[in-house]
PDB file of C-alpha atoms in Angstrom:
ATOM      1  CA  ASP A 232     -11.681 -31.408 182.190  1.00 53.00           C
ATOM      2  CA  PHE A 233     -10.660 -28.169 180.755  1.00 56.00           C
ATOM      3  CA  ARG A 234     -10.631 -29.326 177.124  1.00 56.00           C
ATOM      4  CA  PHE A 235     -14.264 -30.570 177.499  1.00 58.00           C
ATOM      5  CA  ALA A 236     -15.195 -27.340 179.111  1.00 60.00           C
ATOM      6  CA  ILE A 237     -13.479 -25.118 176.553  1.00 62.00           C
ATOM      7  CA  GLY A 238     -15.032 -27.135 173.615  1.00 62.00           C
ATOM      8  CA  ARG A 239     -18.536 -26.934 175.190  1.00 63.00           C
ATOM      9  CA  ALA A 240     -18.116 -23.035 175.882  1.00 70.00           C
ATOM     10  CA  ALA A 241     -17.046 -22.626 172.315  1.00 72.00           C
ATOM     11  CA  ILE A 242     -20.044 -24.463 170.943  1.00 69.00           C
ATOM     12  CA  TYR A 243     -22.519 -22.534 173.195  1.00 68.00           C
ATOM     13  CA  GLY A 244     -20.703 -19.315 172.174  1.00 73.00           C
ATOM     14  CA  GLY A 245     -21.132 -20.234 168.509  1.00 75.00           C
ATOM     15  CA  ILE A 246     -24.900 -20.977 168.894  1.00 70.00           C
ATOM     16  CA  THR A 247     -25.457 -17.772 170.866  1.00 70.00           C
ATOM     17  CA  ALA A 248     -23.679 -15.699 168.227  1.00 76.00           C
ATOM     18  CA  ILE A 249     -25.793 -17.089 165.658  1.00 76.00           C
ATOM     19  CA  LEU A 250     -29.221 -16.484 167.496  1.00 68.00           C
ATOM     20  CA  LEU A 251     -28.045 -12.984 168.145  1.00 70.00           C
ATOM     21  CA  LEU A 252     -27.413 -12.505 164.592  1.00 76.00           C
ATOM     22  CA  PHE A 253     -30.749 -13.806 163.872  1.00 72.00           C
ATOM     23  CA  PHE A 254     -32.207 -11.368 166.524  1.00 68.00           C
ATOM     24  CA  GLY A 255     -30.480  -8.430 164.936  1.00 68.00           C
ATOM     25  CA  ILE A 256     -31.734  -9.382 161.414  1.00 73.00           C
ATOM     26  CA  ILE A 257     -35.234  -9.500 162.714  1.00 66.00           C
ATOM     27  CA  GLU A 258     -34.785  -6.181 164.511  1.00 64.00           C
ATOM     28  CA  TRP A 259     -33.579  -4.633 161.141  1.00 67.00           C
ATOM     29  CA  TRP A 260     -36.301  -6.251 159.309  1.00 67.00           C
ATOM     30  CA  ALA A 261     -38.919  -4.868 161.669  1.00 60.00           C
ATOM     31  CA  GLU A 262     -37.525  -1.329 161.510  1.00 61.00           C
ATOM     32  CA  GLN A 263     -37.688  -1.460 157.658  1.00 63.00           C
ATOM     33  CA  ILE A 264     -41.143  -2.844 157.452  1.00 64.00           C
ATOM     34  CA  PHE A 265     -42.937  -0.933 160.087  1.00 57.00           C
ATOM     35  CA  GLU A 266     -42.774   2.907 159.835  1.00 55.00           C
ATOM     36  CA  SER A 267     -44.005   3.121 163.482  1.00 54.00           C
ATOM     37  CA  THR A 268     -41.454   2.297 166.049  1.00 58.00           C
ATOM     38  CA  ARG A 269     -44.155   0.606 168.306  1.00 62.00           C
ATOM     39  CA  PRO A 270     -44.721  -2.574 166.147  1.00 65.00           C
ATOM     40  CA  ALA A 271     -40.931  -2.747 165.626  1.00 58.00           C
ATOM     41  CA  ILE A 272     -40.504  -2.748 169.478  1.00 64.00           C
ATOM     42  CA  PHE A 273     -43.115  -5.408 169.824  1.00 66.00           C
ATOM     43  CA  VAL A 274     -41.475  -7.759 167.085  1.00 62.00           C
ATOM     44  CA  SER A 275     -38.008  -7.279 168.693  1.00 62.00           C
ATOM     45  CA  LEU A 276     -39.390  -8.284 172.041  1.00 65.00           C
ATOM     46  CA  PHE A 277     -41.130 -11.309 170.543  1.00 69.00           C
ATOM     47  CA  ALA A 278     -37.887 -12.297 168.907  1.00 64.00           C
ATOM     48  CA  ALA A 279     -36.024 -11.898 172.181  1.00 64.00           C
ATOM     49  CA  LEU A 280     -38.408 -14.020 174.060  1.00 67.00           C
ATOM     50  CA  LEU A 281     -38.208 -16.549 171.269  1.00 67.00           C
ATOM     51  CA  ILE A 282     -34.356 -16.776 171.508  1.00 64.00           C
ATOM     52  CA  GLY A 283     -34.523 -17.131 175.278  1.00 65.00           C
ATOM     53  CA  PHE A 284     -36.993 -19.963 175.119  1.00 68.00           C
ATOM     54  CA  THR A 285     -35.026 -21.563 172.264  1.00 66.00           C
ATOM     55  CA  LEU A 286     -31.611 -21.350 174.175  1.00 64.00           C
ATOM     56  CA  ASN A 287     -33.272 -22.899 177.267  1.00 65.00           C
ATOM     57  CA  ALA A 288     -34.822 -25.695 175.147  1.00 66.00           C
ATOM     58  CA  LEU A 289     -31.542 -26.400 173.325  1.00 64.00           C
ATOM     59  CA  HIS A 290     -29.397 -26.729 176.414  1.00 63.00           C
ATOM     60  CA  GLY A 291     -30.044 -30.536 176.907  1.00 64.00           C
ATOM     61  CA  ARG A 292     -29.779 -31.281 173.228  1.00 70.00           C
ATOM     62  CA  VAL A 293     -26.530 -29.255 172.714  1.00 66.00           C
ATOM     63  CA  GLU A 294     -25.181 -31.242 175.762  1.00 65.00           C
ATOM     64  CA  ASN A 295     -25.878 -34.556 174.085  1.00 67.00           C
ATOM     65  CA  PHE A 296     -24.866 -33.284 170.759  1.00 67.00           C
ATOM     66  CA  LEU A 297     -21.313 -32.360 172.223  1.00 63.00           C
ATOM     67  CA  ASN A 298     -20.993 -35.651 173.894  1.00 62.00           C
ATOM     68  CA  ALA A 299     -22.046 -37.730 170.785  1.00 62.00           C
ATOM     69  CA  PHE A 300     -20.267 -35.777 168.179  1.00 61.00           C
ATOM     70  CA  PHE A 301     -17.205 -33.841 169.449  1.00 59.00           C
ATOM     71  CA  PHE A 302     -16.319 -36.056 172.578  1.00 64.00           C
ATOM     72  CA  ARG A 303     -17.628 -39.378 171.251  1.00 68.00           C
ATOM     73  CA  GLU A 304     -14.250 -41.195 171.616  1.00 71.00           C
ATOM     74  CA  GLN A 305     -13.528 -39.785 174.895  1.00 71.00           C
ATOM     75  CA  ARG A 306     -16.907 -40.760 176.418  1.00 75.00           C
ATOM     76  CA  ARG A 307     -16.884 -44.099 174.705  1.00 79.00           C
ATOM     77  CA  GLY A 308     -13.463 -44.881 176.490  1.00 79.00           C
ATOM     78  CA  GLU A 309     -14.792 -43.728 179.867  1.00 81.00           C
ATOM     79  CA  GLU A 310     -17.686 -45.914 179.462  1.00 85.00           C
ATOM     80  CA  ALA A 311     -15.569 -48.919 178.662  1.00 83.00           C
ATOM     81  CA  LEU A 312     -13.386 -48.145 181.723  1.00 85.00           C
ATOM     82  CA  ARG A 313     -16.512 -48.115 184.021  1.00 87.00           C
ATOM     83  CA  ARG A 314     -17.674 -51.487 182.612  1.00 86.00           C
ATOM     84  CA  ALA A 315     -14.352 -52.952 183.302  1.00 84.00           C
ATOM     85  CA  SER A 316     -14.234 -51.665 186.855  1.00 82.00           C
ATOM     86  CA  HIS A 317     -17.669 -53.085 187.469  1.00 83.00           C
ATOM     87  CA  ALA A 318     -16.713 -56.437 185.761  1.00 81.00           C
ATOM     88  CA  LEU A 319     -13.655 -57.023 187.905  1.00 80.00           C
ATOM     89  CA  ALA A 320     -15.844 -57.475 190.902  1.00 75.00           C
ATOM     90  CA  ASN A 321     -17.293 -60.737 189.149  1.00 77.00           C
ATOM     91  CA  THR A 322     -14.061 -62.329 188.127  1.00 77.00           C
ATOM     92  CA  SER A 323     -11.731 -65.052 189.926  1.00 75.00           C
ATOM     93  CA  SER A 324      -9.345 -65.241 186.832  1.00 78.00           C
ATOM     94  CA  GLU A 325      -5.927 -63.774 186.967  1.00 80.00           C
ATOM     95  CA  LYS A 326      -5.922 -63.795 183.191  1.00 85.00           C
ATOM     96  CA  THR A 327      -9.057 -61.417 183.111  1.00 86.00           C
ATOM     97  CA  LEU A 328      -7.522 -59.291 185.700  1.00 87.00           C
ATOM     98  CA  VAL A 329      -4.447 -58.687 183.447  1.00 87.00           C
ATOM     99  CA  GLU A 330      -6.825 -58.124 180.421  1.00 89.00           C
ATOM    100  CA  PHE A 331      -8.794 -55.407 182.356  1.00 90.00           C
ATOM    101  CA  LEU A 332      -5.707 -53.823 183.967  1.00 92.00           C
ATOM    102  CA  VAL A 333      -3.584 -53.508 180.796  1.00 93.00           C
ATOM    103  CA  GLU A 334      -5.176 -54.386 177.546  1.00 92.00           C
ATOM    104  CA  GLU A 335      -8.741 -52.778 178.142  1.00 92.00           C
ATOM    105  CA  PRO A 336      -7.256 -49.204 179.216  1.00 93.00           C
ATOM    106  CA  VAL A 337      -4.853 -49.326 176.265  1.00 93.00           C
ATOM    107  CA  ARG A 338      -7.730 -50.171 173.814  1.00 91.00           C
ATOM    108  CA  ALA A 339     -10.246 -47.710 175.451  1.00 90.00           C
ATOM    109  CA  LEU A 340      -7.865 -44.858 175.538  1.00 90.00           C
ATOM    110  CA  ARG A 341      -5.596 -45.534 172.874  1.00 91.00           C
ATOM    111  CA  LEU A 342      -2.610 -45.602 175.171  1.00 94.00           C
ATOM    112  CA  THR A 343       0.945 -46.142 173.594  1.00 94.00           C
ATOM    113  CA  SER A 344       2.068 -48.447 176.537  1.00 94.00           C
ATOM    114  CA  ALA A 345       1.089 -50.011 179.707  1.00 95.00           C
ATOM    115  CA  ALA A 346       2.854 -52.573 182.100  1.00 96.00           C
ATOM    116  CA  LEU A 347       1.761 -54.473 185.179  1.00 95.00           C
ATOM    117  CA  PHE A 348       4.059 -55.102 188.033  1.00 96.00           C
ATOM    118  CA  LEU A 349       3.413 -57.456 190.814  1.00 93.00           C
ATOM    119  CA  ALA A 350       5.181 -58.287 194.152  1.00 91.00           C
ATOM    120  CA  GLN A 351       7.236 -61.469 194.466  1.00 91.00           C
ATOM    121  CA  GLU A 352       8.123 -63.244 197.678  1.00 86.00           C
ATOM    122  CA  SER A 353      11.476 -61.370 197.527  1.00 87.00           C
ATOM    123  CA  GLY A 354       9.727 -58.172 197.876  1.00 87.00           C
ATOM    124  CA  ALA A 355      10.562 -56.904 194.412  1.00 93.00           C
ATOM    125  CA  PHE A 356       8.138 -56.209 191.758  1.00 95.00           C
ATOM    126  CA  LEU A 357       8.257 -58.189 188.569  1.00 95.00           C
ATOM    127  CA  ARG A 358       6.702 -57.241 185.165  1.00 95.00           C
ATOM    128  CA  THR A 359       4.086 -59.723 184.602  1.00 94.00           C
ATOM    129  CA  ALA A 360       2.219 -58.124 181.696  1.00 94.00           C
ATOM    130  CA  ASP A 361       2.654 -55.239 179.458  1.00 94.00           C
ATOM    131  CA  HIS A 362       1.764 -53.589 176.094  1.00 94.00           C
ATOM    132  CA  GLY A 363       4.344 -51.408 174.209  1.00 92.00           C
ATOM    133  CA  TRP A 364       7.345 -52.463 176.449  1.00 94.00           C
ATOM    134  CA  THR A 365      10.392 -54.309 175.228  1.00 91.00           C
ATOM    135  CA  SER A 366      12.918 -56.629 176.926  1.00 88.00           C
ATOM    136  CA  GLN A 367      15.328 -53.688 177.099  1.00 88.00           C
ATOM    137  CA  GLU A 368      13.150 -52.007 179.724  1.00 91.00           C
ATOM    138  CA  THR A 369      13.054 -52.790 183.424  1.00 91.00           C
ATOM    139  CA  GLU A 370      11.786 -56.384 184.163  1.00 93.00           C
ATOM    140  CA  CYS A 371      12.002 -56.067 187.841  1.00 93.00           C
ATOM    141  CA  ILE A 372      11.816 -53.004 190.205  1.00 93.00           C
ATOM    142  CA  ASP A 373      13.112 -52.962 193.844  1.00 92.00           C
ATOM    143  CA  SER A 374      10.602 -52.456 196.649  1.00 91.00           C
ATOM    144  CA  GLU A 375      12.877 -49.615 197.802  1.00 91.00           C
ATOM    145  CA  ASP A 376      12.956 -47.768 194.600  1.00 91.00           C
ATOM    146  CA  PRO A 377      12.228 -44.139 195.242  1.00 89.00           C
ATOM    147  CA  LEU A 378       9.077 -44.188 193.117  1.00 90.00           C
ATOM    148  CA  ILE A 379       7.745 -47.179 194.832  1.00 91.00           C
ATOM    149  CA  VAL A 380       8.513 -45.725 198.332  1.00 92.00           C
ATOM    150  CA  GLU A 381       6.460 -42.604 197.191  1.00 92.00           C
ATOM    151  CA  LEU A 382       3.661 -44.786 195.987  1.00 92.00           C
ATOM    152  CA  ARG A 383       3.535 -46.660 199.408  1.00 92.00           C
ATOM    153  CA  ALA A 384       3.325 -43.259 201.000  1.00 93.00           C
ATOM    154  CA  GLU A 385       0.544 -41.790 198.732  1.00 92.00           C
ATOM    155  CA  LEU A 386      -1.390 -45.017 198.250  1.00 93.00           C
ATOM    156  CA  ALA A 387      -2.835 -43.237 195.159  1.00 93.00           C
ATOM    157  CA  PRO A 388      -2.013 -42.684 191.471  1.00 94.00           C
ATOM    158  CA  ILE A 389       1.070 -40.523 190.746  1.00 93.00           C
ATOM    159  CA  VAL A 390       1.413 -38.417 187.560  1.00 92.00           C
ATOM    160  CA  LEU A 391       4.969 -38.891 186.140  1.00 89.00           C
ATOM    161  CA  ASP A 392       6.807 -36.148 184.418  1.00 74.00           C
ATOM    162  CA  GLY A 393       8.518 -38.178 181.753  1.00 67.00           C
ATOM    163  CA  ARG A 394      12.107 -37.447 182.938  1.00 66.00           C
ATOM    164  CA  PRO A 395      14.701 -40.309 182.767  1.00 58.00           C
ATOM    165  CA  ARG A 396      15.163 -42.188 186.033  1.00 66.00           C
ATOM    166  CA  ALA A 397      18.410 -43.433 187.144  1.00 59.00           C
ATOM    167  CA  GLU A 398      16.967 -46.305 189.181  1.00 63.00           C
ATOM    168  CA  THR A 399      14.882 -47.973 186.515  1.00 74.00           C
ATOM    169  CA  THR A 400      14.866 -48.153 182.602  1.00 81.00           C
ATOM    170  CA  LEU A 401      11.339 -47.121 181.433  1.00 87.00           C
ATOM    171  CA  PRO A 402      10.182 -46.576 177.806  1.00 88.00           C
ATOM    172  CA  GLY A 403      10.851 -43.379 176.269  1.00 85.00           C
ATOM    173  CA  GLY A 404       9.474 -41.111 173.673  1.00 85.00           C
ATOM    174  CA  SER A 405       5.929 -41.296 173.015  1.00 86.00           C
ATOM    175  CA  LYS A 406       5.677 -44.573 175.123  1.00 90.00           C
ATOM    176  CA  SER A 407       7.015 -42.943 178.291  1.00 90.00           C
ATOM    177  CA  PRO A 408       4.736 -43.639 181.196  1.00 92.00           C
ATOM    178  CA  SER A 409       2.714 -40.850 182.360  1.00 92.00           C
ATOM    179  CA  LEU A 410       0.900 -42.278 185.301  1.00 94.00           C
ATOM    180  CA  ILE A 411       1.430 -44.986 187.897  1.00 95.00           C
ATOM    181  CA  VAL A 412      -1.522 -46.543 189.484  1.00 95.00           C
ATOM    182  CA  PRO A 413      -1.061 -48.719 192.800  1.00 95.00           C
ATOM    183  CA  LEU A 414      -2.736 -51.895 193.402  1.00 93.00           C
ATOM    184  CA  LEU A 415      -3.713 -52.139 197.049  1.00 92.00           C
ATOM    185  CA  MET A 416      -4.573 -55.189 199.180  1.00 87.00           C
ATOM    186  CA  ARG A 417      -5.089 -55.092 202.924  1.00 83.00           C
ATOM    187  CA  GLY A 418      -3.554 -51.470 203.123  1.00 85.00           C
ATOM    188  CA  GLY A 419      -0.395 -52.218 201.197  1.00 89.00           C
ATOM    189  CA  VAL A 420       0.747 -51.821 197.729  1.00 93.00           C
ATOM    190  CA  PHE A 421       1.182 -55.430 196.176  1.00 92.00           C
ATOM    191  CA  GLY A 422       1.478 -54.153 192.524  1.00 93.00           C
ATOM    192  CA  PHE A 423       1.089 -51.207 190.182  1.00 96.00           C
ATOM    193  CA  VAL A 424       0.543 -50.448 186.597  1.00 96.00           C
ATOM    194  CA  PHE A 425       2.318 -47.905 184.384  1.00 96.00           C
ATOM    195  CA  TYR A 426       0.236 -46.177 181.829  1.00 95.00           C
ATOM    196  CA  GLY A 427       1.573 -44.250 178.860  1.00 93.00           C
ATOM    197  CA  PRO A 428       0.082 -41.339 177.080  1.00 90.00           C
ATOM    198  CA  ARG A 429      -2.480 -41.354 174.335  1.00 89.00           C
ATOM    199  CA  SER A 430      -1.215 -42.144 170.845  1.00 88.00           C
ATOM    200  CA  ASN A 431      -2.284 -38.642 169.806  1.00 84.00           C
ATOM    201  CA  GLY A 432      -0.297 -37.142 172.433  1.00 81.00           C
ATOM    202  CA  THR A 433      -3.246 -35.531 174.611  1.00 80.00           C
ATOM    203  CA  PRO A 434      -2.977 -36.132 178.293  1.00 81.00           C
ATOM    204  CA  LEU A 435      -5.397 -38.148 180.275  1.00 85.00           C
ATOM    205  CA  THR A 436      -8.219 -36.221 181.808  1.00 84.00           C
ATOM    206  CA  GLY A 437      -8.936 -36.159 185.618  1.00 85.00           C
ATOM    207  CA  GLU A 438     -12.116 -38.329 184.912  1.00 85.00           C
ATOM    208  CA  GLU A 439     -10.009 -40.949 183.149  1.00 88.00           C
ATOM    209  CA  ARG A 440      -7.294 -41.123 185.937  1.00 91.00           C
ATOM    210  CA  ALA A 441     -10.096 -41.620 188.341  1.00 91.00           C
ATOM    211  CA  LEU A 442     -11.466 -44.435 186.329  1.00 91.00           C
ATOM    212  CA  LEU A 443      -8.059 -45.982 186.013  1.00 92.00           C
ATOM    213  CA  GLU A 444      -7.719 -45.959 189.935  1.00 93.00           C
ATOM    214  CA  SER A 445     -11.239 -47.459 190.137  1.00 91.00           C
ATOM    215  CA  ILE A 446     -10.097 -50.242 188.042  1.00 91.00           C
ATOM    216  CA  ALA A 447      -7.041 -50.722 190.082  1.00 91.00           C
ATOM    217  CA  ARG A 448      -9.040 -50.793 193.354  1.00 89.00           C
ATOM    218  CA  SER A 449     -11.513 -53.421 191.945  1.00 88.00           C
ATOM    219  CA  ALA A 450      -8.617 -55.370 190.755  1.00 88.00           C
ATOM    220  CA  GLY A 451      -7.175 -55.187 194.253  1.00 85.00           C
ATOM    221  CA  ALA A 452     -10.353 -56.650 195.776  1.00 83.00           C
ATOM    222  CA  ALA A 453     -10.407 -59.410 193.046  1.00 82.00           C
ATOM    223  CA  TYR A 454      -6.734 -60.451 193.905  1.00 78.00           C
ATOM    224  CA  ASP A 455      -7.470 -60.458 197.496  1.00 74.00           C
ATOM    225  CA  HIS A 456     -10.429 -62.870 196.879  1.00 69.00           C
ATOM    226  CA  ILE A 457      -8.266 -65.016 194.642  1.00 71.00           C
ATOM    227  CA  ASP A 458      -5.548 -65.119 197.458  1.00 63.00           C
ATOM    228  CA  ALA A 459      -8.060 -66.159 199.962  1.00 59.00           C
ATOM    229  CA  ASP A 460      -9.269 -68.886 197.659  1.00 57.00           C
ATOM    230  CA  LYS A 461      -5.645 -70.100 197.248  1.00 62.00           C
ATOM    231  CA  SER A 462      -5.066 -70.043 201.027  1.00 60.00           C
ATOM    232  CA  HIS A 463      -8.274 -72.080 201.580  1.00 58.00           C
ATOM    233  CA  ALA A 464      -7.121 -74.599 198.849  1.00 59.00           C
ATOM    234  CA  ARG A 465      -3.706 -74.921 200.537  1.00 65.00           C
ATOM    235  CA  ILE A 466      -5.416 -75.456 204.033  1.00 67.00           C
ATOM    236  CA  ARG A 467      -7.677 -78.286 202.446  1.00 71.00           C
ATOM    237  CA  GLN A 468      -4.543 -79.929 200.862  1.00 70.00           C
ATOM    238  CA  LEU A 469      -2.801 -79.806 204.275  1.00 68.00           C
ATOM    239  CA  GLU A 470      -5.779 -81.382 205.841  1.00 60.00           C
ATOM    240  CA  GLU A 471      -6.038 -84.066 203.371  1.00 69.00           C
ATOM    241  CA  HIS A 472      -2.285 -84.820 203.707  1.00 64.00           C
ATOM    242  CA  ILE A 473      -2.775 -85.112 207.604  1.00 67.00           C
ATOM    243  CA  ARG A 474      -5.623 -87.357 207.079  1.00 67.00           C
ATOM    244  CA  ALA A 475      -3.561 -89.646 204.641  1.00 72.00           C
ATOM    245  CA  LEU A 476      -0.939 -89.949 207.572  1.00 69.00           C
ATOM    246  CA  GLY A 477      -3.623 -91.135 209.817  1.00 67.00           C
ATOM    247  CA  ALA A 478      -4.059 -88.210 212.043  1.00 57.00           C
ATOM    248  CA  SER A 479      -6.921 -85.851 212.746  1.00 54.00           C
ATOM    249  CA  PRO A 480      -6.494 -82.421 211.239  1.00 54.00           C
ATOM    250  CA  THR A 481      -7.858 -80.966 214.503  1.00 56.00           C
TER     251      THR A 481
END
């Protein structure tokens, strides 16, 4: 994350500059007070050692200060996504899955848009939930759409460049999707989520993209569990129907 690294370097640079200024003032003061150069050298050495120990002691505190003050919203959003990823492993509700895949990232990262597409029996992908999309944007995407073919090949998130696509009508302007994350089940793509940029225009960081992928991975496992439960329920219904006809299910 270059923005975080640059911000941290700027803060450390500012603190170092202040301490060096303090060292210079002490050295100048020592030279003015002591006529002999030897006491001045000892005072300067003591100040240098003090600054060195101070920088070492301040390192952890500065790190916490940066996270808490300058990058508070970013770290808070990342923590919310981590909690969502962990929570998905404990749900069997499709409504909850939609909430964590669409609404939670929008809320945590202050995204302008998001849309969930799930595979249908026809093979096409239908928009089943969204935030910031309208009825004029694509409701259904063909399984052979070039972007979906690329997604099946990569099996990983793809950063979008925002250029208009002839095959599908996606939101434009500030709501234009900047990332597509696949939902994987048993080695195949059964859905995906489009995520737009932040409302302030700053791009998603690598850590945030990785967390969105983690949420999608957890959601894929949860959907797989839900699908297995539905299959077991259908088998039980079929067995009960066979028994009602007077035959043994085995």
